[in-house]
Amino acid sequence: MHVNGKVALVTGGAQGIGRAFVQALLGKGAKVALLDRNSEAGQESKAALDEQFEAQRTVFIQCDVTDEEQLKGLMPAAFQPVYCATKHGVIGFTRSIALAANMDNYGVRLNTICPGFVNTPILQSIDKEENMGQYYSYKDEIKNMMQFYGVMDPSTIAEGLITIIEDDTLNGEVMKITASQGIHFQQYGQTPFPSSKR
Ligand SMILES: NC(=O)C1=CN([C@@H]2O[C@H](COP(=O)(O)OP(=O)(O)OC[C@H]3O[C@@H](n4cnc5c(N)ncnc54)[C@H](O)[C@@H]3O)[C@@H](O)[C@H]2O)C=CC1
Ligand SMILES: CCCCC/C=C\C=C\C(=O)C/C=C\C/C=C\CCCC(=O)O
């Protein structure tokens, strides 16, 4: 599927990997709704993107995507008819996510991306006990791993996302992205869904 002219919804789109996804999608001609609970980061991202792309191509919506109540009716009319369009017409956002589990019946593909370490703000949290909680004691090991395996640029992960979107044959795939091997697919002996691309 080509994304040019389509509408994409990116959760956690205000910073880090999500922000790189937004940038890549806009670069491919999509309109993008950024959903994020961090209002300040969201507004900053929207302002920065507006300097590079037409302002009407992005909208920032502040919400916690784990809160079903906050998701209800939050999409502006200009975006709503497209982002939830399926073979069966326009459906609700939460319902469309639920239907992803039944992807073959509704024209929805469901793939996952598993990246190694990526240079985003979350990596700064490693030094903060309040963010790491029980894992704080592992911070030195995590830093050693980052040094050993390398840390990727978020744009590399966005490249993987675009590959998944543009290649309609990818469904039920596990895309791994590492500094050493780049974008590749995890091979499993048996998966619950048939895949046409391995
Ligand atoms: N950075 C890394 O090395 C890797 C990150 N990941 C995962 O990828 C995802 C994104 O990671 P980063 O971009 O690095 O993180 P990040 O912390 O830099 O960005 C995450 C964004 O998601 C938003 N967010 C979090 N929970 C939310 C919620 N409930 N509702 C709305 N917005 C919410 C945050 O406000 C933030 O803007 C995370 O799940 C992370 O665990 C996976 C592998 C490697
Ligand atoms: C640790 C606190 C922050 C939590 C989320 C941030 C980062 C998450 C990183 C990962 O999930 C990646 C972890 C492990 C994979 C690391 C390297 C794999 C590379 C393998 C290879 O190159 O062959």
Coordinates of C-alpha atoms and ligand atoms in Angstrom, one line a residue:
M1 CA 0.0 0.0 0.0
H2 CA 1.3 3.4 -0.9
V3 CA 0.8 5.9 1.9
N4 CA 0.6 9.0 -0.3
G5 CA -2.7 10.7 0.5
K6 CA -3.6 8.2 3.2
V7 CA -4.2 9.0 6.9
A8 CA -2.0 7.4 9.6
L9 CA -2.5 7.3 13.3
V10 CA 0.7 7.1 15.4
T11 CA 0.5 6.4 19.1
G12 CA 3.4 7.7 21.1
G13 CA 4.1 10.0 18.2
A14 CA 5.4 13.0 20.1
Q15 CA 9.0 11.7 20.5
G16 CA 11.4 8.9 19.9
I17 CA 10.5 6.0 17.6
G18 CA 6.9 7.3 17.2
R19 CA 8.1 10.7 16.1
A20 CA 10.4 9.1 13.5
F21 CA 7.4 7.1 12.2
V22 CA 5.5 10.4 11.9
Q23 CA 8.3 12.0 10.0
A24 CA 8.7 9.1 7.6
L25 CA 5.0 8.9 6.9
L26 CA 4.8 12.6 6.2
G27 CA 7.8 12.2 3.9
K28 CA 5.9 9.6 2.0
G29 CA 2.9 12.0 1.5
A30 CA 0.6 10.8 4.3
K31 CA -1.5 12.9 6.7
V32 CA -0.7 11.9 10.3
A33 CA -2.5 12.1 13.6
L34 CA 0.0 12.0 16.5
L35 CA -1.5 10.6 19.7
D36 CA 0.5 11.1 22.9
R37 CA -0.1 11.8 26.5
N38 CA 2.8 14.3 26.7
S39 CA 1.2 17.5 25.7
E40 CA 4.4 19.6 25.7
A41 CA 6.3 17.2 23.5
G42 CA 3.4 16.8 21.2
Q43 CA 3.0 20.5 20.6
E44 CA 6.7 20.9 20.1
S45 CA 6.7 18.1 17.6
K46 CA 3.7 19.5 15.7
A47 CA 5.4 22.9 15.6
A48 CA 8.6 21.5 14.3
L49 CA 6.9 19.3 11.7
D50 CA 4.8 22.3 10.5
E51 CA 8.1 24.0 9.5
Q52 CA 8.8 21.1 7.2
F53 CA 5.4 19.9 6.0
E54 CA 2.0 21.7 5.4
A55 CA 0.4 22.3 8.8
Q56 CA -2.9 20.7 7.8
R57 CA -1.2 17.4 7.2
T58 CA -0.6 16.8 11.0
V59 CA -2.8 16.9 14.0
F60 CA -1.7 16.4 17.6
I61 CA -4.2 14.8 20.0
Q62 CA -3.3 14.7 23.6
C63 CA -4.5 11.5 25.2
D64 CA -3.6 8.4 27.1
V65 CA -4.1 5.6 24.6
T66 CA -4.6 3.0 27.3
D67 CA -7.8 4.9 28.4
E68 CA -10.7 3.8 26.3
E69 CA -12.8 6.8 27.4
Q70 CA -10.2 9.2 26.1
L71 CA -10.2 7.5 22.7
K72 CA -13.9 7.9 22.1
G73 CA -14.8 10.6 19.6
L74 CA -11.4 12.2 19.7
M75 CA -10.6 12.2 16.0
P76 CA -11.3 15.4 14.1
A77 CA -13.9 15.0 11.3
A78 CA -11.3 15.7 8.6
F79 CA -9.4 12.6 9.6
Q80 CA -12.1 10.3 10.9
P81 CA -13.5 8.9 7.6
V82 CA -10.2 7.7 6.4
Y83 CA -8.2 6.2 9.2
C84 CA -10.8 3.6 10.2
A85 CA -11.9 2.8 6.7
T86 CA -11.8 -0.9 6.0
K87 CA -13.3 -3.1 3.3
H88 CA -16.5 -3.0 5.4
G89 CA -16.7 0.8 5.7
V90 CA -15.9 3.2 8.5
I91 CA -15.7 1.7 12.0
G92 CA -14.6 2.9 15.4
F93 CA -11.0 3.2 16.4
T94 CA -11.0 0.8 19.3
R95 CA -13.2 -1.6 17.3
S96 CA -10.7 -1.5 14.4
I97 CA -7.9 -2.4 16.8
A98 CA -9.9 -5.3 18.2
L99 CA -10.7 -6.5 14.6
A100 CA -7.0 -6.7 13.8
A101 CA -7.0 -10.0 15.6
N102 CA -9.3 -11.2 12.8
M103 CA -7.2 -9.7 10.1
D104 CA -7.9 -11.9 7.2
N105 CA -11.6 -11.2 7.4
Y106 CA -11.3 -7.4 7.6
G107 CA -8.3 -6.5 5.4
V108 CA -6.2 -5.6 8.4
R109 CA -2.6 -6.7 8.5
L110 CA -0.9 -7.1 11.9
N111 CA 2.9 -7.2 12.1
T112 CA 5.4 -6.4 14.8
I113 CA 8.7 -4.6 14.9
C114 CA 11.3 -5.6 17.5
P115 CA 14.2 -3.2 17.6
G116 CA 17.5 -3.3 19.4
F117 CA 18.6 -0.2 21.2
V118 CA 17.4 3.1 19.6
N119 CA 18.6 6.5 20.4
T120 CA 15.5 8.1 21.9
P121 CA 14.6 10.0 25.1
I122 CA 13.6 6.8 26.9
L123 CA 17.3 5.8 27.1
Q124 CA 17.9 8.7 29.3
S125 CA 15.6 7.1 31.9
I126 CA 18.2 4.4 32.5
D127 CA 20.0 6.7 35.0
K128 CA 16.7 7.6 36.8
E129 CA 15.7 5.3 39.6
E130 CA 12.1 6.7 39.6
N131 CA 11.7 5.5 36.0
M132 CA 13.5 2.2 36.1
G133 CA 12.1 0.9 39.4
Q134 CA 13.2 -2.7 40.1
Y135 CA 15.4 -2.6 37.0
Y136 CA 17.5 0.2 38.2
S137 CA 20.2 -2.2 39.6
Y138 CA 20.7 -3.5 36.0
K139 CA 21.5 0.0 34.6
D140 CA 25.2 -0.8 34.2
E141 CA 24.5 -4.1 32.4
I142 CA 22.1 -2.3 30.1
K143 CA 24.7 0.4 29.3
N144 CA 27.2 -2.4 28.6
M145 CA 24.8 -4.0 26.2
M146 CA 24.2 -0.7 24.5
Q147 CA 27.9 -0.4 23.9
F148 CA 28.3 -4.0 22.8
Y149 CA 25.2 -4.1 20.4
G150 CA 25.2 -0.5 19.3
V151 CA 22.5 2.1 19.3
M152 CA 20.5 2.8 16.2
D153 CA 19.0 6.0 14.9
P154 CA 15.1 6.1 15.1
S155 CA 15.0 6.7 11.3
T156 CA 16.2 3.1 10.8
I157 CA 13.1 1.8 12.7
A158 CA 10.9 4.1 10.6
E159 CA 12.4 2.5 7.5
G160 CA 11.2 -0.8 8.8
L161 CA 7.7 0.6 9.3
I162 CA 7.5 1.9 5.8
T163 CA 8.6 -1.5 4.4
I164 CA 5.8 -3.2 6.4
I165 CA 3.2 -0.6 5.2
E166 CA 4.2 -0.7 1.5
D167 CA 4.5 -4.5 1.2
D168 CA 1.0 -5.8 1.3
T169 CA 2.2 -9.4 1.5
L170 CA 3.6 -8.9 5.0
N171 CA 1.2 -10.2 7.6
G172 CA 1.8 -11.8 11.0
E173 CA 5.5 -11.1 10.6
V174 CA 8.1 -10.3 13.3
M175 CA 10.5 -7.8 11.9
K176 CA 13.7 -7.5 13.9
I177 CA 16.0 -4.5 13.5
T178 CA 19.4 -4.6 14.9
A179 CA 22.6 -2.6 14.5
S180 CA 24.5 -5.7 13.3
Q181 CA 21.9 -7.2 10.9
G182 CA 19.7 -4.3 10.0
I183 CA 16.1 -5.0 9.0
H184 CA 15.4 -8.8 8.9
F185 CA 12.6 -11.2 9.8
Q186 CA 12.5 -13.7 12.6
Q187 CA 11.8 -17.1 11.2
Y188 CA 9.5 -19.3 13.3
G189 CA 8.9 -23.0 12.6
Q190 CA 5.2 -22.6 13.2
T191 CA 3.1 -19.4 13.3
P192 CA -0.7 -19.2 13.8
F193 CA -1.2 -17.3 10.6
P194 CA 0.1 -18.2 7.1
S195 CA 2.6 -15.8 5.6
S196 CA 3.3 -15.2 2.0
K197 CA 6.7 -13.6 2.5
R198 CA 9.6 -15.3 4.3
Ligands
LIG1 N1 14.4 3.2 22.5 C1 14.7 1.9 22.5 O1 15.9 1.5 22.5 C2 13.6 0.9 22.3 C3 12.3 1.1 22.6 N2 11.4 0.2 22.4 C4 10.0 0.4 22.7 O2 9.4 1.3 21.7 C5 8.4 2.1 22.2 C6 8.8 3.6 22.0 O3 10.1 3.8 22.5 P1 10.8 5.2 22.5 O4 10.4 6.0 21.3 O5 12.2 4.9 22.7 O6 10.2 5.8 23.8 P2 10.0 7.4 24.2 O7 9.8 7.4 25.7 O8 11.1 8.2 23.7 O9 8.7 7.8 23.5 C7 7.5 7.2 23.9 C8 6.3 8.2 23.6 O10 5.1 7.5 23.9 C9 4.3 8.3 24.7 N3 3.4 7.4 25.5 C10 3.8 6.5 26.4 N4 2.7 5.9 26.9 C11 1.6 6.5 26.4 C12 0.2 6.4 26.5 N5 -0.3 5.5 27.4 N6 -0.6 7.2 25.8 C13 -0.1 8.0 25.0 N7 1.2 8.2 24.8 C14 2.1 7.5 25.5 C15 5.3 9.1 25.6 O11 4.7 10.3 26.1 C16 6.4 9.4 24.6 O12 6.1 10.6 23.9 C17 8.4 1.8 23.8 O13 7.4 0.9 23.9 C18 9.8 1.2 24.0 O14 9.7 0.3 25.1 C19 11.7 -1.1 22.0 C20 13.0 -1.4 21.7 C21 14.1 -0.5 21.9
LIG2 C1 15.7 -0.2 30.0 C2 14.8 1.0 30.3 C3 14.2 1.4 29.0 C4 13.2 0.4 28.5 C5 13.0 0.5 27.0 C6 14.1 1.0 26.3 C7 14.9 0.3 25.5 C8 14.5 -1.0 25.1 C9 15.5 -1.7 24.5 C10 15.2 -3.0 24.0 O1 14.1 -3.6 24.2 C11 16.3 -3.7 23.3 C12 16.9 -4.7 24.2 C13 17.6 -5.8 23.9 C14 18.1 -6.0 22.5 C15 19.5 -5.5 22.4 C16 20.2 -5.9 21.4 C17 19.9 -6.8 20.4 C18 20.9 -6.8 19.3 C19 21.2 -8.2 18.8 C20 22.2 -8.2 17.7 O2 22.7 -7.2 17.3 O3 22.4 -9.3 17.2

